Every structure is written in structure tokens, then in C-alpha cells.
Coordinates of C-alpha atoms in Angstrom, one line a residue:
X267 CA 98.5 56.3 145.7
X268 CA 98.5 59.9 144.5
X269 CA 100.6 60.0 141.4
X270 CA 101.7 63.6 142.3
X271 CA 104.4 62.0 144.6
X272 CA 105.9 60.2 141.6
X273 CA 106.2 63.1 139.4
X274 CA 109.7 64.2 138.2
X275 CA 110.5 67.6 136.7
X276 CA 110.7 67.5 132.9
X277 CA 114.2 68.6 131.9
X278 CA 116.0 68.6 128.6
X279 CA 119.2 70.3 127.7
X280 CA 119.1 72.8 124.8
X281 CA 120.8 70.4 122.4
X282 CA 117.9 68.1 122.7
X283 CA 115.6 70.7 121.2
X284 CA 117.8 71.3 118.1
X285 CA 117.0 68.2 116.1
X286 CA 113.2 68.5 116.6
X287 CA 113.3 72.2 115.7
X288 CA 115.3 71.6 112.5
X289 CA 113.0 68.7 111.5
X290 CA 109.8 70.7 112.2
X291 CA 111.2 73.8 110.4
X292 CA 111.9 71.6 107.4
X293 CA 108.3 70.5 107.4
X294 CA 107.3 74.2 107.6
X295 CA 109.4 75.1 104.6
X296 CA 108.0 72.2 102.6
X297 CA 104.5 73.4 103.6
X298 CA 105.4 76.8 102.2
X299 CA 106.2 75.0 98.9
X300 CA 110.0 75.4 99.3
X301 CA 110.5 71.9 98.0
X302 CA 114.2 71.5 98.5
X303 CA 113.4 71.3 102.3
X304 CA 112.2 67.7 101.8
X305 CA 115.8 66.7 101.5
X306 CA 116.4 67.8 105.1
X307 CA 113.2 66.1 106.2
X308 CA 114.1 62.7 104.6
X309 CA 117.7 62.9 105.8
X310 CA 116.6 63.4 109.5
X311 CA 113.9 60.7 109.0
X312 CA 116.5 58.2 107.9
X313 CA 118.9 59.3 110.7
X314 CA 116.2 58.6 113.3
X315 CA 115.5 55.2 111.7
X316 CA 119.1 54.2 112.3
X317 CA 119.5 55.8 115.8
X318 CA 116.1 56.0 117.5
X319 CA 113.0 54.1 116.3
X320 CA 110.8 55.9 118.8
X321 CA 111.8 59.3 117.3
X322 CA 111.4 57.9 113.8
X323 CA 107.7 57.0 114.5
X324 CA 107.1 60.6 115.8
X325 CA 108.8 62.2 112.8
X326 CA 107.2 59.8 110.2
X327 CA 103.7 60.4 111.8
X328 CA 104.2 64.2 111.5
X329 CA 105.2 63.8 107.9
X330 CA 102.3 61.5 106.7
X331 CA 99.7 63.1 109.0
X332 CA 100.6 66.7 107.8
X333 CA 99.2 68.3 111.0
X334 CA 99.1 71.8 109.6
X335 CA 102.7 71.8 108.5
X336 CA 101.9 70.5 105.1
X337 CA 98.8 70.1 103.0
X338 CA 98.1 66.8 101.3
X339 CA 96.5 68.4 98.3
X340 CA 98.9 71.2 97.5
X341 CA 102.3 69.9 98.8
X342 CA 102.3 66.4 97.5
X343 CA 101.5 64.7 94.2
X344 CA 99.7 62.0 96.3
X345 CA 98.2 61.6 99.7
X346 CA 100.9 60.7 102.2
X347 CA 98.3 59.1 104.4
X348 CA 97.9 56.5 101.6
X349 CA 101.5 55.6 101.9
X350 CA 101.0 55.2 105.7
X351 CA 97.9 53.0 105.3
X352 CA 99.6 50.8 102.7
X353 CA 102.6 50.3 104.9
X354 CA 100.3 49.6 107.8
X355 CA 98.5 46.8 106.0
X356 CA 101.8 45.3 104.9
X357 CA 103.0 45.4 108.5
X358 CA 99.7 43.9 109.6
X359 CA 100.4 40.9 107.3
X360 CA 104.0 40.5 108.4
X361 CA 103.7 41.1 112.2
X362 CA 103.2 38.0 114.4
X363 CA 99.8 38.1 115.9
X364 CA 99.9 36.3 119.3
X365 CA 98.1 37.0 122.5
X366 CA 97.0 40.6 122.9
X367 CA 98.2 41.5 119.4
X368 CA 96.1 38.7 117.9
X369 CA 93.0 40.1 119.8
X370 CA 93.7 43.6 118.5
X371 CA 94.1 42.3 115.0
X372 CA 90.8 40.4 115.2
X373 CA 88.9 43.5 116.5
X374 CA 90.4 45.7 113.7
X375 CA 89.5 43.1 111.1
X376 CA 85.9 43.0 112.5
X377 CA 85.8 46.8 112.3
X378 CA 86.8 46.9 108.6
X379 CA 84.4 44.1 107.8
X380 CA 81.5 45.9 109.5
X381 CA 82.3 49.1 107.5
X382 CA 82.3 47.2 104.3
X383 CA 79.0 45.6 105.2
X384 CA 77.4 49.0 105.7
X385 CA 79.0 50.2 102.5
X386 CA 77.4 47.3 100.6
X387 CA 74.0 48.6 101.8
X388 CA 74.5 51.9 100.0
X389 CA 73.8 52.7 96.4
X390 CA 77.1 54.6 96.1
X391 CA 79.9 52.8 94.3
X392 CA 82.4 50.9 96.5
X393 CA 85.3 52.7 94.7
X394 CA 84.1 56.1 96.0
X395 CA 83.2 54.7 99.5
X396 CA 86.7 53.3 99.9
X397 CA 88.1 56.8 99.9
X398 CA 86.4 57.4 103.2
X399 CA 86.7 53.9 104.6
X400 CA 90.5 54.2 104.4
X401 CA 90.3 57.2 106.8
X402 CA 88.2 55.2 109.3
X403 CA 90.6 52.2 108.9
X404 CA 93.7 54.2 109.9
X405 CA 93.7 52.6 113.4
X406 CA 95.6 49.8 111.6
X407 CA 98.6 52.2 111.8
X408 CA 99.2 50.4 115.2
X409 CA 100.8 47.6 113.2
X410 CA 103.1 49.8 111.4
X411 CA 104.3 51.3 114.7
X412 CA 104.6 47.8 116.3
X413 CA 106.6 46.6 113.3
X414 CA 109.0 49.6 113.5
X415 CA 109.5 49.0 117.2
X416 CA 109.8 45.2 116.9
X417 CA 113.1 43.7 118.1
X418 CA 114.2 47.1 119.4
X419 CA 114.4 48.0 123.1
X420 CA 111.3 50.0 123.9
X421 CA 111.0 52.5 126.7
X422 CA 107.7 54.2 127.1
X423 CA 109.4 57.0 129.1
X424 CA 111.6 57.6 126.1
X425 CA 108.4 58.0 124.0
X426 CA 107.0 60.4 126.5
X427 CA 110.2 62.5 126.6
X428 CA 110.3 62.7 122.8
X429 CA 106.6 63.6 122.5
X430 CA 106.9 66.4 125.1
X431 CA 110.0 67.8 123.4
X432 CA 108.3 68.0 120.0
X433 CA 105.1 69.3 121.6
X434 CA 107.0 72.2 123.3
X435 CA 108.7 73.1 120.0
X436 CA 105.4 73.0 118.1
X437 CA 103.9 75.3 120.8
X438 CA 106.7 77.7 120.3
X439 CA 105.9 77.7 116.5
X440 CA 102.3 78.5 117.3
X441 CA 103.4 81.4 119.6
X442 CA 105.7 82.8 117.0
X443 CA 103.0 82.6 114.3
X444 CA 100.1 83.8 116.5
X445 CA 101.7 86.7 118.4
X446 CA 104.9 87.8 116.6
X447 CA 104.6 87.1 112.9
X448 CA 100.8 87.2 113.1
X449 CA 100.4 84.8 110.1
X450 CA 101.0 81.4 108.7
X451 CA 104.7 80.8 108.5
X452 CA 106.0 78.4 111.1
X453 CA 102.9 76.1 110.7
X454 CA 101.6 77.4 107.4
X455 CA 98.6 75.2 106.8
X456 CA 96.7 76.0 109.9
X457 CA 94.7 78.5 107.9
X458 CA 91.0 79.1 108.4
X459 CA 90.3 79.9 104.7
X460 CA 92.3 78.9 101.6
X461 CA 92.8 82.5 100.7
X462 CA 95.1 82.8 103.7
X463 CA 97.5 80.2 102.4
X464 CA 101.2 81.2 102.6
X465 CA 104.1 80.4 100.1
X466 CA 107.8 81.0 100.7
X467 CA 107.6 83.6 98.0
X468 CA 104.3 85.1 99.1
X469 CA 104.0 84.9 102.9
X470 CA 100.7 85.8 104.6
X471 CA 101.7 87.6 107.8
X472 CA 101.6 90.9 109.6
X473 CA 104.7 90.9 111.8
X474 CA 104.8 92.9 115.0
X475 CA 101.3 94.2 114.7
X476 CA 98.3 93.8 117.0
X477 CA 96.5 91.5 114.5
X478 CA 96.8 88.3 116.4
X479 CA 96.1 85.5 113.9
X480 CA 93.9 82.6 115.0
X481 CA 95.4 79.2 114.0
X482 CA 93.6 76.0 113.6
X483 CA 94.7 73.2 116.0
X484 CA 96.0 70.2 113.9
X485 CA 99.6 71.2 114.7
X486 CA 98.8 70.8 118.4
X487 CA 97.3 67.3 118.0
X488 CA 100.6 65.9 119.2
X489 CA 99.9 67.4 122.6
X490 CA 97.4 64.7 123.1
X491 CA 100.2 62.1 123.4
X492 CA 101.8 64.3 126.1
X493 CA 98.7 64.8 128.3
X494 CA 98.8 61.4 130.2
X495 CA 102.6 61.5 131.0
X496 CA 102.3 65.2 132.2
X497 CA 99.2 64.4 134.3
X498 CA 100.8 61.4 136.0
X499 CA 104.6 61.4 135.7
X500 CA 106.2 64.7 134.7
X501 CA 106.1 68.1 136.2
X502 CA 106.4 71.0 133.8
X503 CA 108.1 74.2 134.9
X504 CA 106.2 77.5 134.9
X505 CA 107.9 78.6 131.7
X506 CA 106.9 75.3 130.0
X507 CA 103.3 75.8 131.1
X508 CA 103.3 79.3 129.8
X509 CA 104.5 78.1 126.4
X510 CA 101.6 75.5 126.3
X511 CA 99.0 78.0 127.4
X512 CA 100.1 80.7 124.9
X513 CA 100.0 78.2 122.1
X514 CA 96.4 77.2 123.1
X515 CA 95.5 80.9 123.1
X516 CA 97.0 81.3 119.6
X517 CA 94.8 78.4 118.6
X518 CA 91.6 79.7 120.3
X519 CA 89.6 76.6 119.6
X520 CA 87.5 75.8 122.7
X521 CA 86.5 72.3 121.7
X522 CA 90.0 71.1 121.3
X523 CA 91.2 72.9 124.5
X524 CA 88.4 71.3 126.4
X525 CA 89.3 67.9 125.0
X526 CA 92.9 68.3 126.3
X527 CA 91.6 69.6 129.7
X528 CA 89.2 66.6 130.1
X529 CA 92.0 64.2 129.0
X530 CA 94.2 65.7 131.7
X531 CA 91.6 65.3 134.4
X532 CA 90.9 61.7 133.3
X533 CA 94.6 60.9 133.2
X534 CA 95.2 62.3 136.6
X535 CA 92.8 59.8 138.1
X536 CA 89.5 60.1 140.0
X537 CA 91.0 61.1 143.3
X538 CA 90.9 64.3 145.3
X539 CA 93.1 65.7 142.5
X540 CA 90.1 65.3 140.1
X541 CA 88.1 67.8 142.1
X542 CA 91.1 70.1 142.5
X543 CA 91.7 70.2 138.8
X544 CA 88.0 70.6 138.0
X545 CA 87.6 73.6 140.2
X546 CA 90.9 75.1 138.9
X547 CA 89.7 74.7 135.3
X548 CA 86.3 76.1 136.2
X549 CA 87.8 79.1 137.9
X550 CA 90.1 79.9 135.0
X551 CA 87.2 79.5 132.6
X552 CA 85.0 81.9 134.5
X553 CA 87.8 84.4 134.8
X554 CA 88.6 84.2 131.1
X555 CA 84.9 84.5 130.2
X556 CA 84.7 87.9 131.9
X557 CA 88.0 89.0 130.4
X558 CA 86.9 88.0 127.0
X559 CA 83.5 89.7 127.4
X560 CA 85.2 93.0 128.4
X561 CA 88.0 92.9 125.7
X562 CA 85.7 92.1 122.7
X563 CA 85.5 88.3 122.4
X564 CA 89.0 87.7 121.0
X565 CA 89.4 84.5 122.9
X566 CA 86.0 83.1 121.6
X567 CA 85.0 82.0 125.0
X568 CA 82.2 84.4 125.6
X569 CA 80.7 83.7 122.1
X570 CA 80.8 80.0 122.8
X571 CA 78.9 80.4 126.1
X572 CA 76.4 82.7 124.5
X573 CA 75.7 80.2 121.7
X574 CA 75.2 77.4 124.2
X575 CA 72.9 79.5 126.4
X576 CA 70.8 80.5 123.4
X577 CA 70.5 76.9 122.3
X578 CA 69.5 75.3 125.6
X579 CA 67.5 78.2 127.0
X580 CA 65.7 79.8 124.1
X581 CA 62.8 82.1 124.4
X582 CA 59.3 80.7 124.2
X583 CA 58.6 82.5 121.0
X584 CA 61.2 82.5 118.2
X585 CA 61.6 85.3 115.8
X586 CA 63.8 85.0 112.7
X587 CA 66.9 86.2 114.4
X588 CA 66.5 83.7 117.3
X589 CA 66.0 80.8 114.9
X590 CA 69.1 81.9 113.0
X591 CA 71.0 81.9 116.3
X592 CA 69.9 78.3 117.0
X593 CA 70.9 76.9 113.6
X594 CA 74.3 78.6 113.8
X595 CA 75.0 77.2 117.2
X596 CA 78.5 75.7 117.5
X597 CA 80.0 78.0 114.7
X598 CA 77.2 77.0 112.3
X599 CA 77.4 73.2 112.9
X600 CA 73.7 72.8 113.3
X601 CA 72.9 74.3 110.0
X602 CA 75.1 71.6 108.5
X603 CA 73.6 68.8 110.6
X604 CA 69.8 69.4 110.8
X605 CA 68.9 69.1 107.1
X606 CA 71.1 66.1 106.6
X607 CA 69.7 64.1 109.5
X608 CA 66.2 65.1 108.4
X609 CA 66.9 63.8 104.9
X610 CA 68.4 60.6 106.5
X611 CA 65.3 60.1 108.5
X612 CA 63.1 60.7 105.5
X613 CA 65.2 58.2 103.4
X614 CA 64.8 55.6 106.2
X615 CA 68.6 55.4 106.5
X616 CA 68.9 56.4 110.1
X617 CA 69.9 53.0 111.3
X618 CA 72.3 52.0 108.5
X619 CA 73.4 55.4 107.0
X620 CA 73.9 56.6 103.5
X621 CA 77.2 54.9 103.0
X622 CA 80.6 56.5 102.9
X623 CA 79.8 59.3 100.6
X624 CA 82.4 61.8 99.3
X625 CA 81.7 65.5 99.4
X626 CA 83.1 66.1 95.9
X627 CA 83.0 62.8 94.1
X628 CA 79.5 61.6 95.0
X629 CA 77.1 62.8 92.3
X630 CA 74.0 60.6 92.5
X631 CA 71.0 62.8 92.8
X632 CA 69.5 60.8 95.7
X633 CA 72.4 62.0 97.8
X634 CA 72.1 65.7 96.9
X635 CA 70.1 68.1 99.0
X636 CA 69.3 71.8 99.0
X637 CA 70.2 73.1 102.4
X638 CA 67.8 76.1 103.2
X639 CA 69.7 77.0 106.4
X640 CA 72.9 78.3 104.6
X641 CA 73.1 82.0 104.2
X642 CA 75.2 81.5 101.1
X643 CA 72.6 80.4 98.5
X644 CA 75.4 79.3 96.1
X645 CA 76.5 76.7 98.6
X646 CA 73.1 75.4 99.5
X647 CA 73.2 72.4 97.1
X648 CA 75.5 69.8 98.6
X649 CA 76.1 66.1 99.2
X650 CA 74.3 64.8 102.3
X651 CA 77.6 64.3 104.1
X652 CA 80.5 66.4 105.5
X653 CA 79.6 67.8 108.9
X654 CA 81.9 69.2 111.5
X655 CA 80.8 66.7 114.3
X656 CA 82.6 63.4 113.8
X657 CA 79.9 61.5 115.7
X658 CA 77.2 62.8 113.5
X659 CA 79.4 62.1 110.5
X660 CA 79.6 58.4 111.6
X661 CA 75.8 58.3 111.8
X662 CA 75.4 59.7 108.3
X663 CA 77.9 57.2 107.0
X664 CA 76.9 54.1 109.0
X665 CA 73.7 55.1 110.8
X666 CA 73.0 54.7 114.5
X667 CA 73.9 51.0 114.3
X668 CA 77.3 51.8 112.8
X669 CA 77.9 54.4 115.5
X670 CA 77.1 51.9 118.2
X671 CA 79.4 49.3 116.5
X672 CA 82.2 51.8 116.3
X673 CA 82.0 52.7 119.9
X674 CA 82.0 49.0 120.9
X675 CA 85.0 48.4 118.7
X676 CA 87.1 51.1 120.4
X677 CA 85.9 50.0 123.9
X678 CA 86.9 46.5 122.9
X679 CA 90.4 47.7 122.0
X680 CA 90.7 49.3 125.3
X681 CA 89.5 46.2 127.1
X682 CA 92.3 44.2 125.5
X683 CA 94.9 46.2 127.3
X684 CA 92.9 47.4 130.3
X685 CA 94.8 45.3 132.9
X686 CA 98.2 46.5 131.7
X687 CA 100.2 49.3 133.4
X688 CA 99.4 52.7 131.8
X689 CA 96.5 51.4 129.8
X690 CA 94.8 54.7 130.6
X691 CA 97.3 56.2 128.2
X692 CA 95.3 54.7 125.4
X693 CA 92.0 55.3 127.2
X694 CA 92.8 59.0 127.6
X695 CA 93.6 59.3 123.9
X696 CA 90.2 57.9 123.0
X697 CA 88.5 60.4 125.4
X698 CA 90.5 63.4 124.0
X699 CA 89.6 62.8 120.4
X700 CA 86.0 61.8 121.1
X701 CA 85.6 65.2 122.7
X702 CA 87.6 67.0 120.0
X703 CA 85.4 65.2 117.4
X704 CA 82.4 67.2 118.7
X705 CA 84.1 70.2 117.1
X706 CA 85.0 68.3 114.0
X707 CA 88.7 67.9 114.9
X708 CA 89.5 64.4 113.5
X709 CA 87.7 62.3 116.2
X710 CA 87.7 58.5 115.7
X711 CA 87.2 58.7 112.0
X712 CA 90.2 60.6 110.5
X713 CA 93.9 59.6 110.1
X714 CA 95.5 62.5 112.0
X715 CA 94.0 61.5 115.3
X716 CA 93.9 57.7 114.6
X717 CA 97.7 57.7 114.0
X718 CA 98.2 59.2 117.4
X719 CA 95.7 56.9 119.1
X720 CA 97.5 54.0 117.4
X721 CA 100.8 55.1 118.8
X722 CA 99.4 55.1 122.3
X723 CA 98.0 51.6 121.8
X724 CA 101.3 50.3 120.4
X725 CA 103.2 51.8 123.3
X726 CA 101.0 49.9 125.8
X727 CA 101.4 46.6 123.8
X728 CA 105.2 47.0 123.7
X729 CA 105.3 47.7 127.4
X730 CA 103.1 44.6 128.1
X731 CA 105.6 42.5 126.1
X732 CA 108.6 43.8 128.0
X733 CA 106.9 43.2 131.4
X734 CA 105.9 39.7 130.3
X735 CA 109.5 38.8 129.3
X736 CA 110.7 40.2 132.6

């Protein structure tokens, strides 16, 4: 059956947007280092704990995951993600593990055990490696979500409604920052460089000018949880689509936009609609490419295509400029990757990895390289880790074997819920962040995306329990 016939128009009265706007604005103020705003944040968090556990999970996740509103290093005296993972492991110990939950627990335990095994093969100390392993392990957040939702009536449609509401408000924040204030105010920590950081007493903006600020996408990660329900169950109005598109333009990050588009196509199902959406996306892409080419590459579409063309179809003879073009393919990602993979092969660590090294805390000389591809000589000496492709990062940490194991683990998690209704919700989240990870946007190895992936998995498990009881 074509799900288009099942779609209902997404509607919410104005009052429904008030609480999300106030909560997100309080996060913004706290991100601008106006610290009294945390009182509003915690008050609304406590209110949702009492009234609506689904909204509590969304609000708590936005707080501990930061998502461009706050910065873990400059806005907190601790990493809020550490609070989340401690609570998640406590919930893991307390939550009853029967049936599908037991299988999920077994898979996650196996995943952590595999990572520790690879870590033991490294010369780096375990205390330093655990700093990175905790990020990989953030999928355990699923148990925190399950524990919060336990013994409460769960409605997956309520989750989708809440997620779409918050996503639309965040999109409006991106639009205000990107096209009106032209700076970093509404989502202050989506900066490209630390010098662009805003404070409530020293705001980085250029309001009502033609300097359209580009904002990094972490604030829009929540959109990933809205992709599946919008693709299958809800019909957005024209105005709502305009809000989403303008927010993505303010973001101007092609890898993340492509991830959402692919997730939408996968969620819609492989029917005639798949071809319809594919051709629509292709047509829009071609049109935007020519517009971008004519107007000076402000959308970063033309430059992305040019980089890819130069990479896959180089000239037979390379001069210095062409070689430089190749290593800077993907906004300079290859100049990060090539020397590190080369050193990994030379060190015979390609299968098992270097271990979970830390870009700042790892100091052992065997893990330090001089990268000749960087134009900035002062930055050429670095730890052989920290690349902007999460799949390559996994290979550096755990080798090819570890990357294969990681892939099998997430496939295994999907197979545990595959036969349930809306299991593709979880599957689409895996696809979205696998693609986003190609651009370095969290992927399957960092807590901001793993929290959201965990929420989708918990939602499917809760729905399975309700259907089983029925």
C-alpha cells in the first residue's frame, strides 16, 4: 500500500510552539553564557518529567547532547554527555531485560567488549582510550530512554508530533541566525571557527546585512527523528516545507542535507514514490547547481561537484595544483586521511587499529606523525587520529576488523526489531547518520547522533511491548 494515502496534515496550534520555543531559547541563552537561563531550562525539564515523559526525553537529550545550543567545554564545568552515559548504565542495570530488550542488551554488551578487546591491543593507556570508547558506547542511551518511558503510556505518534514541533522551532532559529541576524545568537555554538564564538555581552552578528552566515548542522540533527514520520505519515504544509528548506540553506552542508534526503527516500519505501522522489531531488540539485555556479558558489553545491569531478576524473598528468586539489577533496578531508592510513599500513595496524587515541591527550611518539599535506606547517605534527570521516575514524581506532564488527553490531540491532511495525524508523536513522558520518557529522561513533538513534530504537521497543500486550 502506498503510504501517501495514510498521510495526515501536520497541524499544531500556536500555543503548542510556546513551550518548545521557551525551552530552546533558554538553551540558547545558556550557550551565550547567560548562566541564569539554566534555571528556566531545569524548571521546564522538571515540568516535562511530571507531565510528559516523551517531551522530557527530547528536552533532556537536547541538553546533554548540546547540539549547537551549548558547548560542553565552555558552558559546563563537566561534560553533560558523561552524566547521560552514567545514567544510561544505571538504567541498563535496573531495567528488566526480557525478550527483545534482552537481545539488545546482549548485542550492546558484545559491542563494548569488542571495543575493549581492540583497546587492549593498543600501547595507549586504557584511561585515555576510555575517553573515546565512552562516545562509541553512547548507544546504551536506549536504556535510559526505556527506563524513563517504563510504566508510562507510550504513543509513538506523540513522539513524532513532539519531534516535528521542536524541529520546526529549531529551523526557525537557523533562519533567524542565518538570514536576519547573520550570526550566532539563536544557536550560538554552530560556529565554524572558535573566533566566531558569541557571548550575551559580545554577540557575533551582522543584523540585516547581506552577509549570510553559514551555520554548522548539529542543531538540525533532531530533524533526523522527523524524517521517517514525515515520509510516511505526516504531510507538511508549504509554509512548513519552506521553513525546513531555508534552515538547510542556512546550514549549507551538503553531506548532512544528502543524508536527510536519502533517509527520506528510504523511509518512503521502494515503490514508485522512490523514483518520483529521486528524480525530484536530482532535478532540484541540477537547478541549484547552475544557480550556485552563476551566483558565486554561496550554496557550496558547485564547489562540491567540482571537487568530486576533479577527484574521480583527474588529468593523466598531475601538476602541483592538481595534486593539491586531490588532497583537499571533501573540504580537505583527504589531507587528513591519507597520511594516517599510510602510517597505519606501515605500522601493520590496518586490521586492528591504533586503539582509541585522543587528539590532545595522546603523547606517545609512536602515535605522532608529521603530515606533509597540510598547508599550515605549524599544524603538521599531530596524533594519528581525528579525521572528518567517521568510518575512517573507526578504522583508525579499531582497524578494518573493528569497522566490520561495528557494522554487524548495528545490523544486529536492526534485526532484533526488523519484524515490528515501523522498524524502518530505526533503520532510517542508521542510514541517515551513516551518510552524515561521511562528512564527519557524528555518524555511529559520537553521542549526539547515537542519542537520537537510541531514541528511535527505544520507540520501536515500546511500541512492540504495547502491541504484545494488546
